[in-house]
Short mmCIF file of C-alpha atoms and ligand atoms in Angstrom, two decimals:
data_model
loop_
_atom_site.label_atom_id
_atom_site.label_comp_id
_atom_site.label_asym_id
_atom_site.label_seq_id
_atom_site.Cartn_x
_atom_site.Cartn_y
_atom_site.Cartn_z
CA MET A 83 3.72 -21.27 -11.82
CA ARG A 84 1.00 -19.15 -13.45
CA PRO A 85 -1.60 -17.77 -11.04
CA GLU A 86 -5.21 -18.82 -11.41
CA TYR A 87 -7.73 -15.99 -11.83
CA ARG A 88 -11.27 -16.52 -10.48
CA GLU A 89 -13.82 -14.17 -11.83
CA GLU A 90 -16.26 -13.91 -8.97
CA PRO A 91 -18.73 -11.00 -8.68
CA CYS A 92 -19.13 -9.28 -5.32
CA LYS A 93 -22.20 -8.18 -3.38
CA VAL A 94 -20.52 -5.31 -1.55
CA ALA A 95 -17.67 -3.14 -2.70
CA LEU A 96 -16.91 -1.09 0.36
CA ASN A 97 -16.00 -2.79 3.60
CA ARG A 98 -16.14 -1.16 7.00
CA VAL A 99 -12.85 -1.38 8.85
CA LYS A 100 -11.90 -0.69 12.46
CA GLY A 101 -8.67 0.38 14.12
CA MET A 102 -7.15 1.86 10.94
CA GLY A 103 -6.77 5.48 9.86
CA PHE A 104 -9.77 5.10 7.53
CA LYS A 105 -13.24 3.68 7.87
CA TRP A 106 -13.80 2.05 4.45
CA SER A 107 -11.69 -0.25 2.35
CA LEU A 108 -12.03 -1.28 -1.26
CA ASN A 109 -10.15 -4.23 -2.88
CA PRO A 110 -10.96 -5.05 -6.48
CA TYR A 111 -8.83 -8.30 -6.16
CA MET A 112 -8.38 -10.72 -3.30
CA GLY A 113 -4.97 -12.36 -3.04
CA CYS A 114 -1.79 -10.78 -4.48
CA VAL A 115 0.62 -12.27 -6.98
CA HIS A 116 3.51 -10.18 -5.53
CA ARG A 117 3.74 -12.72 -2.76
CA CYS A 118 5.97 -10.68 -0.48
CA THR A 119 7.50 -12.88 2.25
CA PHE A 120 6.36 -10.37 4.93
CA CYS A 121 2.83 -9.85 3.60
CA TYR A 122 0.58 -8.97 6.55
CA VAL A 123 -2.47 -10.16 4.52
CA ARG A 124 -1.39 -13.74 5.20
CA ALA A 125 -2.55 -13.23 8.79
CA PHE A 126 -6.02 -12.31 7.55
CA GLU A 127 -6.04 -15.31 5.18
CA LEU A 128 -5.24 -17.65 8.11
CA ARG A 129 -8.08 -16.15 10.10
CA ALA A 130 -10.47 -16.58 7.14
CA ASP A 131 -9.33 -20.22 6.79
CA ARG A 132 -7.78 -19.58 3.36
CA PRO A 133 -4.27 -20.59 2.23
CA PHE A 134 -1.71 -18.31 3.80
CA ASP A 135 1.51 -20.30 3.14
CA ASP A 136 3.35 -20.74 -0.13
CA ARG A 137 0.00 -21.08 -1.87
CA TYR A 138 -0.92 -17.48 -1.04
CA GLY A 139 -1.02 -15.40 -4.24
CA ARG A 140 -1.45 -18.32 -6.55
CA SER A 141 -5.20 -17.94 -6.88
CA ILE A 142 -6.61 -14.45 -7.25
CA ARG A 143 -10.24 -13.52 -6.93
CA VAL A 144 -11.29 -10.88 -9.46
CA LYS A 145 -14.42 -8.99 -8.44
CA THR A 146 -15.59 -8.35 -11.98
CA ASN A 147 -18.66 -6.23 -11.05
CA ILE A 148 -16.98 -4.18 -8.32
CA ALA A 149 -17.29 -0.82 -10.02
CA GLU A 150 -21.06 -1.11 -10.64
CA VAL A 151 -21.59 -2.20 -7.01
CA LEU A 152 -19.41 0.67 -5.82
CA ARG A 153 -21.45 3.20 -7.82
CA ALA A 154 -24.65 1.90 -6.24
CA GLN A 155 -23.10 2.09 -2.73
CA LEU A 156 -21.81 5.64 -3.32
CA ALA A 157 -25.28 6.74 -4.59
CA ARG A 158 -27.06 5.77 -1.38
CA PRO A 159 -28.55 8.72 0.49
CA THR A 160 -26.99 7.44 3.67
CA TRP A 161 -23.48 7.41 2.27
CA GLU A 162 -21.45 10.14 4.09
CA HIS A 163 -18.58 10.48 1.63
CA GLU A 164 -16.02 9.17 4.07
CA THR A 165 -12.52 8.45 2.84
CA VAL A 166 -12.11 5.11 0.99
CA ALA A 167 -8.73 3.30 1.14
CA ILE A 168 -7.81 1.23 -1.84
CA GLY A 169 -5.18 -1.51 -1.42
CA ALA A 170 -5.33 -2.25 2.24
CA ALA A 171 -5.64 -6.01 1.69
CA THR A 172 -4.12 -6.58 -1.78
CA ASP A 173 -2.17 -4.52 -4.29
CA PRO A 174 -4.68 -2.73 -6.53
CA TYR A 175 -2.00 -2.40 -9.26
CA GLN A 176 -0.86 -6.00 -9.39
CA PRO A 177 -0.51 -7.37 -12.97
CA ALA A 178 -4.17 -8.48 -13.31
CA GLU A 179 -5.20 -4.75 -13.22
CA GLY A 180 -3.51 -4.34 -16.70
CA ARG A 181 -6.14 -6.62 -18.14
CA TYR A 182 -9.23 -6.14 -15.92
CA ARG A 183 -8.97 -2.38 -15.26
CA LEU A 184 -11.11 -2.69 -12.13
CA THR A 185 -9.10 -0.28 -9.96
CA ARG A 186 -9.38 2.27 -12.71
CA ALA A 187 -13.16 1.80 -12.97
CA CYS A 188 -13.47 2.26 -9.18
CA LEU A 189 -11.41 5.40 -9.36
CA GLU A 190 -13.78 6.71 -12.01
CA ALA A 191 -16.77 5.93 -9.73
CA LEU A 192 -15.13 7.68 -6.75
CA ARG A 193 -14.21 10.65 -8.94
CA ASP A 194 -17.75 10.97 -10.25
CA ALA A 195 -19.00 10.93 -6.61
CA SER A 196 -16.35 13.45 -5.50
CA ASN A 197 -15.31 11.05 -2.80
CA PRO A 198 -11.99 11.31 -0.90
CA LEU A 199 -9.66 8.38 -1.49
CA ARG A 200 -6.30 6.91 -0.48
CA ILE A 201 -4.25 4.33 -2.44
CA ILE A 202 -1.36 2.22 -1.24
CA THR A 203 0.56 0.30 -3.79
CA ARG A 204 3.79 -1.23 -4.98
CA GLY A 205 2.63 -1.10 -8.60
CA PRO A 206 4.05 1.43 -11.13
CA LEU A 207 1.04 0.70 -13.37
CA ILE A 208 -0.70 3.42 -11.39
CA VAL A 209 0.78 5.94 -13.82
CA ARG A 210 -1.72 4.70 -16.46
CA ASP A 211 -4.45 6.24 -14.24
CA VAL A 212 -2.88 9.60 -13.60
CA ASP A 213 -5.69 11.29 -15.70
CA VAL A 214 -8.41 9.91 -13.41
CA LEU A 215 -6.47 10.52 -10.28
CA ALA A 216 -5.94 14.14 -11.25
CA GLU A 217 -9.65 14.64 -11.97
CA ALA A 218 -10.44 12.98 -8.67
CA ALA A 219 -8.00 15.28 -6.86
CA ARG A 220 -9.65 18.34 -8.26
CA ARG A 221 -12.97 17.14 -6.63
CA ALA A 222 -11.87 15.57 -3.28
CA ASP A 223 -8.93 14.80 -1.23
CA VAL A 224 -6.62 12.22 -2.91
CA ALA A 225 -3.40 10.74 -1.52
CA VAL A 226 -1.22 7.93 -2.77
CA THR A 227 1.42 6.03 -0.78
CA PHE A 228 4.12 3.91 -2.55
CA SER A 229 5.53 1.17 -0.36
CA VAL A 230 9.27 1.35 -0.60
CA PRO A 231 10.85 -0.47 2.40
CA THR A 232 14.28 -0.68 0.78
CA LEU A 233 16.21 0.03 -2.35
CA ASP A 234 18.72 -2.69 -1.72
CA ASP A 235 18.51 -5.05 -4.77
CA ASP A 236 19.32 -8.22 -2.87
CA ILE A 237 16.80 -7.61 -0.05
CA TRP A 238 14.15 -6.53 -2.49
CA ARG A 239 14.62 -9.66 -4.62
CA ARG A 240 14.45 -12.00 -1.72
CA THR A 241 11.60 -10.46 0.15
CA GLU A 242 9.36 -9.23 -2.73
CA PRO A 243 9.80 -11.98 -5.30
CA SER A 244 7.32 -10.60 -7.89
CA THR A 245 7.11 -6.81 -7.48
CA ALA A 246 8.50 -4.19 -9.87
CA HIS A 247 11.82 -2.66 -8.79
CA PRO A 248 11.35 -0.10 -6.01
CA ARG A 249 12.94 2.54 -8.20
CA GLN A 250 10.12 2.09 -10.77
CA ARG A 251 7.81 2.96 -7.95
CA LEU A 252 9.77 6.20 -7.19
CA ARG A 253 9.56 7.05 -10.94
CA ALA A 254 5.79 6.53 -10.74
CA LEU A 255 5.64 8.71 -7.59
CA LYS A 256 7.46 11.47 -9.59
CA THR A 257 4.91 11.22 -12.39
CA LEU A 258 2.02 11.62 -9.92
CA VAL A 259 3.66 14.48 -7.95
CA ASP A 260 4.48 16.35 -11.25
CA ALA A 261 0.80 16.05 -12.11
CA GLY A 262 -0.12 17.68 -8.88
CA ILE A 263 -1.21 14.57 -6.90
CA ARG A 264 -0.06 14.19 -3.33
CA ALA A 265 2.18 11.10 -3.16
CA SER A 266 4.38 9.83 -0.30
CA VAL A 267 6.63 6.91 0.52
CA GLY A 268 5.81 4.35 3.22
CA MET A 269 8.95 2.53 4.33
CA ALA A 270 7.18 -0.60 5.39
CA PRO A 271 7.91 -3.06 6.63
CA ILE A 272 11.43 -2.36 7.73
CA LEU A 273 13.09 -5.68 8.70
CA PRO A 274 15.23 -5.69 11.80
CA GLY A 275 18.89 -6.59 11.14
CA ILE A 276 18.24 -6.54 7.40
CA SER A 277 16.78 -3.31 6.01
CA ASP A 278 17.16 -1.16 9.15
CA LYS A 279 20.76 -0.18 8.63
CA PRO A 280 21.12 3.60 8.76
CA GLU A 281 22.76 3.75 5.30
CA LEU A 282 19.91 1.74 3.74
CA LEU A 283 17.22 3.94 5.41
CA GLU A 284 18.98 7.10 4.30
CA GLN A 285 19.18 5.80 0.69
CA VAL A 286 15.39 5.44 0.57
CA VAL A 287 14.78 8.88 2.13
CA ARG A 288 17.36 10.56 -0.19
CA GLU A 289 15.86 9.01 -3.31
CA ALA A 290 12.30 9.63 -2.15
CA ARG A 291 13.28 13.29 -1.84
CA GLU A 292 14.80 13.31 -5.35
CA ALA A 293 11.57 11.86 -6.68
CA GLY A 294 9.57 14.60 -5.02
CA ALA A 295 7.84 12.62 -2.23
CA CYS A 296 5.47 14.79 -0.11
CA GLY A 297 6.19 12.76 2.97
CA VAL A 298 7.97 9.62 4.21
CA TRP A 299 6.83 7.43 7.12
CA ALA A 300 8.20 4.13 8.47
CA ASN A 301 6.84 1.02 10.14
CA LEU A 302 8.61 -2.07 11.36
CA LEU A 303 7.71 -5.70 10.64
CA ASN A 304 4.78 -7.33 12.51
CA LEU A 305 4.61 -11.06 12.61
CA ARG A 306 1.06 -12.19 13.29
CA PRO A 307 0.15 -15.87 12.95
CA GLY A 308 -0.05 -16.65 9.25
CA THR A 309 2.59 -14.10 8.34
CA ARG A 310 4.91 -15.40 10.96
CA GLU A 311 5.26 -19.02 9.77
CA HIS A 312 5.83 -18.05 6.12
CA PHE A 313 8.21 -15.20 6.89
CA LEU A 314 10.38 -17.27 9.22
CA GLU A 315 10.53 -20.16 6.72
CA ALA A 316 11.71 -17.62 4.01
CA LEU A 317 14.12 -16.07 6.46
CA ALA A 318 15.69 -19.44 7.18
CA ASP A 319 16.41 -19.81 3.45
CA ASP A 320 17.43 -16.26 2.54
CA PHE A 321 18.96 -14.81 5.71
CA PRO A 322 19.65 -17.74 8.06
CA GLU A 323 22.15 -15.72 10.11
CA GLN A 324 19.18 -13.51 11.15
CA LEU A 325 17.03 -16.36 12.60
CA PRO A 326 18.30 -16.03 16.20
CA LEU A 327 17.56 -12.30 16.18
CA TYR A 328 13.96 -12.85 14.98
CA GLU A 329 13.44 -15.70 17.39
CA ARG A 330 14.41 -13.35 20.23
CA LEU A 331 12.61 -10.26 18.97
CA TYR A 332 9.32 -11.99 18.15
CA ALA A 333 9.55 -14.75 20.75
CA ARG A 334 6.16 -14.01 22.34
CA LYS A 335 4.66 -11.20 20.42
CA ALA A 336 3.66 -10.28 16.93
CA TYR A 337 4.60 -6.59 17.45
CA LEU A 338 7.97 -5.26 18.47
CA PRO A 339 8.27 -3.34 21.74
CA ALA A 340 8.69 0.45 21.56
CA ALA A 341 12.33 0.06 22.58
CA GLU A 342 12.98 -1.54 19.22
CA THR A 343 10.63 0.53 17.01
CA LYS A 344 11.22 4.03 18.34
CA PRO A 345 14.90 4.41 17.50
CA VAL A 346 14.24 3.39 13.84
CA ARG A 347 11.21 5.62 13.50
CA GLN A 348 13.18 8.50 15.06
CA LEU A 349 16.10 8.00 12.70
CA VAL A 350 13.74 8.06 9.73
CA ALA A 351 12.06 11.20 11.09
CA ASP A 352 15.52 12.76 11.50
CA LEU A 353 16.46 11.79 7.88
CA THR A 354 13.33 13.33 6.49
CA ARG A 355 14.18 16.58 8.20
CA LYS A 356 17.76 16.36 7.05
CA HIS A 357 16.72 15.83 3.39
CA GLY A 358 14.02 18.37 3.59
CA ILE A 359 11.13 16.08 2.75
CA ARG A 360 7.91 18.05 2.46
CA ASP A 361 5.11 18.81 0.03
CA ARG A 362 7.00 20.69 -2.76
CA ARG A 363 4.47 20.21 -5.53
CA THR A 364 4.46 23.06 -7.94
CA THR A 365 0.82 22.39 -8.71
CA ARG A 366 -1.37 21.11 -5.88
CA LEU A 367 -4.56 19.69 -7.15
CA ALA A 368 -7.33 20.21 -4.54
CA PRO A 369 -11.09 20.75 -4.56
CA GLU A 370 -12.36 24.31 -4.95
CA PRO A 371 -13.29 25.75 -1.49
CA GLU A 372 -17.03 25.83 -0.85
CA PRO A 373 -18.46 29.21 -1.87
CA GLU A 374 -19.28 31.33 1.22
CA GLN A 375 -22.90 32.07 1.93
CA LEU A 376 -23.41 35.80 1.60
CA ALA A 377 -25.71 37.21 4.30
CA LEU A 378 -28.45 39.39 2.81
CA ALA A 379 -28.41 42.91 4.20
CA LEU A 380 -32.00 43.59 5.28
S1 LIG B 82 2.23 -6.12 -2.51
FE1 LIG B 82 1.22 -5.79 -0.53
S2 LIG B 82 -0.64 -7.17 -0.62
FE2 LIG B 82 0.76 -7.82 -2.28
S3 LIG B 82 1.98 -9.50 -1.38
FE3 LIG B 82 3.16 -7.61 -1.08
S4 LIG B 82 2.59 -6.85 0.92
FE4 LIG B 82 1.05 -8.33 0.33
#
């Protein structure tokens, strides 16, 4: 089924967020055609009284004027140049970006304002914007995270029905790192009993290292209402043998207890050390340091 695109201008571009590692988020699109079975955005959609089930990702809002609105927000005297995170609630490089180029226009606005930014994506289309990202990274702190929870073909196909192959993301990461842009891999979400096997985790860390990732972090699946119903339904179809495990692990809570998450995170941390993951960029694009004020000798 072809998704419907609704061209709807926005009044604000930057949204204040709480409880995350950043204070401002920017989403040129709402809804995501990638339709990952585990998508955490389904939980927000349920709270906003929008479709979170199988209809999620079938209708995409396109904020056609977002770059102009963003430029106006960035130009306000009260704007403090805090970090803006792009892609926290939808993939900014989903296919619509090829046509609308809104993420690119927002990057140009952030570059012109010398504003720090973060991007999280599963979309290799980001390589199209390596020129803007490089210019932005010369003026302010820029970091890109590629979500690569697994490189296993079967798990990828079943859980991320419409994304590009994760190896394409690693190739995109290499292009960015070679251009001097800091790019890392986020292994998220790792699915208990499915993608948490040590050999699968090591495969991602090893190939992330080969691609030149500056860092690797991991997070396990959360199942908040909205995400929970859809994910468990997909699980029953794709991995029915795992249902009892999930019913036990997520019986009462959306988040796994530390006893379940810590060993997996520890293993990934050990693997990053073993494979020597660190910032190995030969060129590190960064803003020029502020010139020091010379004291006048009186
Ligand atoms: S790419 Fe991200 S936003 Fe899009 S469906 Fe997947 S998890 Fe959700």
